[in-house]
Amino acid sequence: MLQITDLAKYYNGQTVFSGFDMQLPAGRFKVLLGPSGCGKSTLFNALTGVTSKDAGTIVWQGKEVAHLGRLCAYMHQKDLLLPWFSLMDNALLPVKTRGRNMATARKRAETLFSRLGLAGYESHRPNQVSGGMRQRCALVRTLMFDRDLILLDEPLSALDAITRQRLQHLLLLLQTEFAKTILMITHDVDEALLLADDIFVSSSLPMAVIQQIHLDLPKPRAFDDPCLLQIKADILAYLVKGEAV
Ligand SMILES: Nc1ncnc2c1ncn2[C@@H]1O[C@H](COP(=O)(O)OP(=O)(O)OP(=O)(O)O)[C@@H](O)[C@H]1O
Ligand SMILES: [Mg+2]
């Protein structure tokens, strides 16, 4: 269980969020939806220690921690691939820096490259492939961390509809087959409805919860499920309301 209490972050005197609370039970998939610039990436950066938090506590599996840094796998909104490394070397970076068994890791990375449609591009440099391919490589690298808790900041935003659908399926497997706990940011309401157990709708800056929706519906889900369509209409209304706050 991840428990965030009273978290605050200010930039240059401006409140990005304050008094921010969130709970994420182990094994659950929570999606954060909110307008651009409301503070979603800042929240992830504060949770992982990329930036300091100004107040609040973070408790993971019953223990208070300064940040989730090495406890989670974090895929940033920017892919942060190293330009002088090949895609494969970028993907293997988490393993190299931790001195794990390279042969096993390489096999796993190769399987992921193949599942994510990157087979044959292992030796390419990031500037030799498309934005969507870089994004998929960043996703492989994130999964190479092999953590129970995964934070994904718009992981599928640069992908075409078919690739996106395939990767949504992969994200579902991470939860259902590998029991990962996932916190994900997306702008895509349909994606949230397909994947999430809980959707967290936030207002514009400063970020505050305007609605939390628990989706107790079996997965995989169908876009045209009338129940989902109703929830989608509600979420869009909440987002409009949040923009107006
Ligand atoms: N390093 C920084 N220094 C100063 N202000 C920052 C910094 N990073 C973010 N901000 C500000 O914090 C606010 C929230 O930014 P953030 O990137 O968290 O938004 P977001 O919800 O992730 O937006 P998007 O959906 O467009 O990715 C913005 O007003 C932004 O200008
Ligand atoms: Mg962002």
Coordinates of C-alpha atoms and ligand atoms in Angstrom, one line a residue:
M1 CA 0.0 0.0 0.0
L2 CA 1.2 3.5 -0.9
Q3 CA -0.1 6.2 1.4
I4 CA 0.6 9.8 0.6
T5 CA -0.4 12.4 3.2
D6 CA -0.5 16.1 3.2
L7 CA 2.1 16.4 0.4
A8 CA 3.0 19.9 -0.7
K9 CA 5.2 21.4 -3.5
Y10 CA 5.8 25.1 -4.3
Y11 CA 7.7 26.5 -7.2
N12 CA 8.8 30.1 -6.9
G13 CA 6.1 30.9 -4.4
Q14 CA 3.4 29.3 -6.4
T15 CA 1.5 26.3 -5.0
V16 CA 1.6 23.3 -7.3
F17 CA -0.3 21.3 -4.6
S18 CA -0.7 21.3 -0.9
G19 CA -2.5 19.1 1.6
F20 CA -2.4 16.4 -1.1
D21 CA -3.5 12.9 0.0
M22 CA -3.7 9.7 -2.0
Q23 CA -3.9 6.0 -1.3
L24 CA -2.9 3.2 -3.6
P25 CA -3.5 -0.3 -2.3
A26 CA -1.0 -3.0 -3.5
G27 CA -1.9 -4.6 -6.8
R28 CA -4.2 -1.8 -7.9
F29 CA -4.0 0.3 -11.0
K30 CA -4.7 4.0 -10.4
V31 CA -4.9 6.6 -13.2
L32 CA -4.4 10.3 -12.7
L33 CA -6.3 12.5 -15.1
G34 CA -6.0 16.3 -15.1
P35 CA -5.6 19.3 -17.3
S36 CA -2.2 20.2 -18.7
G37 CA 0.0 22.1 -16.3
C38 CA -2.0 21.1 -13.2
G39 CA 1.0 19.4 -11.5
K40 CA 0.8 15.7 -12.3
S41 CA 4.5 15.3 -13.4
T42 CA 5.5 17.5 -10.4
L43 CA 3.7 15.0 -8.1
F44 CA 5.6 12.1 -9.6
N45 CA 8.9 14.0 -9.4
A46 CA 8.2 14.8 -5.7
L47 CA 7.2 11.2 -5.0
T48 CA 10.4 9.8 -6.5
G49 CA 12.8 12.4 -5.2
V50 CA 13.6 13.9 -8.6
T51 CA 12.5 17.1 -7.0
S52 CA 12.2 17.7 -3.2
K53 CA 8.8 17.8 -1.6
D54 CA 8.1 20.8 0.6
A55 CA 5.8 19.0 3.1
G56 CA 4.1 15.7 3.7
T57 CA 4.8 12.0 4.2
I58 CA 5.1 9.0 1.9
V59 CA 4.5 5.6 3.3
W60 CA 5.2 2.5 1.2
Q61 CA 4.4 -1.0 2.5
G62 CA 4.0 0.4 6.1
K63 CA 7.3 2.3 6.2
E64 CA 7.7 6.0 5.9
V65 CA 10.3 6.9 3.2
A66 CA 11.8 10.2 2.2
H67 CA 10.9 9.3 -1.4
L68 CA 10.1 6.3 -3.6
G69 CA 13.3 6.7 -5.6
R70 CA 14.8 3.3 -5.8
L71 CA 11.7 1.6 -4.5
C72 CA 9.8 2.1 -7.7
A73 CA 10.2 2.0 -11.5
Y74 CA 9.5 5.5 -12.8
M75 CA 8.9 6.3 -16.5
H76 CA 9.3 10.1 -16.9
Q77 CA 7.2 12.1 -19.3
K78 CA 10.4 12.9 -21.2
D79 CA 12.1 9.7 -22.3
L80 CA 15.6 10.6 -21.0
L81 CA 17.3 8.2 -23.2
L82 CA 21.1 8.6 -23.4
P83 CA 21.8 9.7 -27.0
W84 CA 25.2 8.0 -27.3
F85 CA 23.9 4.6 -26.2
S86 CA 22.0 2.2 -28.4
L87 CA 18.4 1.4 -27.6
M88 CA 19.4 -1.9 -26.0
D89 CA 22.1 -0.3 -23.9
N90 CA 19.6 2.3 -22.8
A91 CA 17.2 -0.4 -21.8
L92 CA 19.9 -2.3 -19.9
L93 CA 21.1 0.8 -18.0
P94 CA 19.1 -0.1 -14.8
V95 CA 20.8 -3.6 -14.8
K96 CA 24.3 -2.2 -15.5
T97 CA 24.1 0.3 -12.6
R98 CA 23.0 -2.4 -10.2
G99 CA 25.4 -5.1 -11.3
R100 CA 22.7 -7.7 -12.0
N101 CA 23.1 -10.8 -14.2
M102 CA 23.5 -9.3 -17.6
A103 CA 22.8 -12.4 -19.7
T104 CA 19.4 -13.0 -18.0
A105 CA 18.6 -9.3 -18.2
R106 CA 19.5 -9.1 -21.9
K107 CA 17.2 -12.1 -22.7
R108 CA 14.4 -10.3 -20.8
A109 CA 15.1 -7.0 -22.7
E110 CA 15.1 -8.9 -26.0
T111 CA 11.7 -10.4 -25.2
L112 CA 10.3 -6.9 -24.3
F113 CA 11.8 -5.4 -27.4
S114 CA 10.0 -8.0 -29.5
R115 CA 6.7 -7.6 -27.6
L116 CA 6.9 -3.8 -28.0
G117 CA 7.7 -4.0 -31.7
L118 CA 11.3 -2.9 -31.3
A119 CA 13.0 -6.1 -32.5
G120 CA 15.7 -5.2 -35.1
Y121 CA 16.3 -1.8 -33.6
E122 CA 18.4 -2.9 -30.6
S123 CA 21.6 -1.2 -32.1
H124 CA 20.0 2.0 -33.2
R125 CA 20.7 5.2 -31.3
P126 CA 17.7 7.2 -30.0
N127 CA 18.1 9.9 -32.7
Q128 CA 17.8 7.2 -35.4
V129 CA 14.3 6.1 -34.4
S130 CA 10.8 7.7 -34.1
G131 CA 9.4 9.4 -31.0
G132 CA 7.0 6.5 -30.4
M133 CA 9.9 4.0 -30.6
R134 CA 11.9 6.1 -28.1
Q135 CA 8.9 6.0 -25.8
R136 CA 8.6 2.3 -26.1
C137 CA 12.3 1.9 -25.4
A138 CA 11.9 4.1 -22.3
L139 CA 9.0 1.8 -21.2
V140 CA 11.3 -1.3 -21.6
R141 CA 13.9 0.4 -19.5
T142 CA 11.3 1.2 -16.8
L143 CA 10.2 -2.5 -16.8
M144 CA 13.8 -3.6 -16.5
F145 CA 13.8 -2.1 -13.0
D146 CA 11.5 -4.9 -12.0
R147 CA 9.9 -3.2 -9.1
D148 CA 6.5 -3.9 -7.5
L149 CA 5.5 -0.3 -7.8
I150 CA 5.5 1.4 -11.2
L151 CA 4.9 5.1 -11.9
L152 CA 4.2 5.9 -15.6
D153 CA 3.9 9.5 -16.8
E154 CA 2.0 9.4 -20.1
P155 CA 3.7 6.3 -21.2
L156 CA 1.7 5.8 -24.4
S157 CA 1.1 9.4 -25.5
A158 CA 3.3 9.3 -28.7
L159 CA 1.9 6.1 -30.1
D160 CA -0.5 5.3 -33.0
A161 CA -3.8 3.7 -32.1
I162 CA -2.9 0.1 -32.8
T163 CA 0.5 0.2 -31.0
R164 CA -1.2 2.0 -28.1
Q165 CA -3.8 -0.8 -27.9
R166 CA -1.1 -3.4 -27.8
L167 CA 0.8 -1.7 -25.1
Q168 CA -2.4 -1.0 -23.0
H169 CA -2.8 -4.8 -23.1
L170 CA 0.8 -5.2 -21.9
L171 CA 0.2 -2.7 -19.0
L172 CA -2.9 -4.8 -18.0
L173 CA -0.7 -7.9 -17.9
L174 CA 1.7 -6.2 -15.6
Q175 CA -1.1 -5.8 -13.1
T176 CA -3.0 -9.1 -13.6
E177 CA -0.1 -11.5 -14.2
F178 CA 2.8 -9.8 -12.4
A179 CA 0.8 -8.3 -9.6
K180 CA 2.4 -4.8 -10.1
T181 CA 1.0 -1.8 -8.4
I182 CA 0.6 1.0 -11.0
L183 CA 0.1 4.7 -10.8
M184 CA -0.2 6.2 -14.3
I185 CA -0.8 9.7 -15.7
T186 CA -2.7 10.0 -19.0
H187 CA -4.7 12.5 -20.9
D188 CA -6.7 9.8 -22.6
V189 CA -10.0 9.2 -20.8
D190 CA -10.7 6.0 -22.8
E191 CA -7.3 4.7 -21.8
A192 CA -8.1 5.4 -18.1
L193 CA -11.4 3.6 -18.4
L194 CA -9.9 0.5 -20.0
L195 CA -7.1 0.2 -17.5
A196 CA -7.9 1.7 -14.1
D197 CA -9.3 0.3 -10.9
D198 CA -9.4 3.9 -9.7
I199 CA -9.5 7.2 -11.6
F200 CA -8.4 10.3 -9.9
V201 CA -9.6 13.5 -11.6
S202 CA -7.7 16.6 -10.6
S203 CA -8.4 20.3 -11.0
S204 CA -6.1 22.8 -12.8
L205 CA -3.2 24.3 -10.8
P206 CA -3.0 24.1 -7.9
M207 CA -3.8 20.4 -8.2
A208 CA -6.6 19.2 -6.0
V209 CA -8.8 16.1 -6.2
I210 CA -12.2 16.9 -7.8
Q211 CA -13.4 13.3 -8.1
Q212 CA -12.3 9.8 -7.4
I213 CA -14.0 7.0 -9.3
H214 CA -13.7 3.4 -8.4
L215 CA -14.3 1.1 -11.4
D216 CA -15.3 -2.3 -10.1
L217 CA -15.6 -3.8 -13.6
P218 CA -13.8 -6.9 -14.9
K219 CA -10.9 -6.5 -17.3
P220 CA -10.3 -6.6 -20.2
R221 CA -13.1 -4.0 -20.8
A222 CA -14.8 -3.0 -24.0
F223 CA -15.0 0.7 -25.1
D224 CA -18.7 0.4 -25.9
D225 CA -19.8 -0.9 -22.5
P226 CA -22.7 1.4 -21.6
C227 CA -21.5 1.5 -18.0
L228 CA -18.1 2.9 -19.2
L229 CA -19.7 5.4 -21.5
Q230 CA -21.7 6.9 -18.6
I231 CA -18.6 7.1 -16.5
K232 CA -16.8 8.8 -19.4
A233 CA -19.5 11.4 -19.7
D234 CA -19.2 12.1 -15.9
I235 CA -15.4 12.3 -16.1
L236 CA -15.5 14.8 -19.0
A237 CA -17.9 16.9 -17.0
Y238 CA -15.6 16.8 -14.0
L239 CA -12.6 17.8 -16.1
V240 CA -14.6 20.8 -17.5
K241 CA -15.5 21.7 -14.0
G242 CA -11.9 21.4 -12.8
E243 CA -10.7 23.8 -15.5
A244 CA -13.2 26.3 -14.3
V245 CA -12.0 26.2 -10.7
Ligands
LIG1 N1 11.3 22.8 -12.4 C1 10.3 23.7 -12.4 N2 10.5 24.9 -12.0 C2 9.5 25.8 -11.8 N3 8.2 25.5 -12.1 C3 7.9 24.3 -12.6 C4 9.0 23.3 -12.7 N4 8.4 22.1 -13.1 C5 7.1 22.4 -13.3 N5 6.8 23.7 -12.9 C6 5.5 24.3 -12.9 O1 4.6 23.5 -12.2 C7 3.3 23.4 -12.8 C8 2.9 22.0 -13.0 O2 3.7 21.4 -14.0 P1 3.7 19.9 -14.4 O3 4.8 19.6 -15.4 O4 3.7 19.1 -13.1 O5 2.2 19.7 -15.0 P2 1.5 18.5 -15.7 O6 0.2 18.3 -15.0 O7 2.4 17.3 -15.7 O8 1.2 19.0 -17.2 P3 1.2 18.1 -18.6 O9 -0.1 17.4 -18.5 O10 1.2 19.2 -19.6 O11 2.4 17.2 -18.6 C9 3.4 24.2 -14.1 O12 2.9 25.5 -13.8 C10 4.9 24.3 -14.3 O13 5.2 25.5 -15.0
MG2 MG 3.3 16.2 -17.2

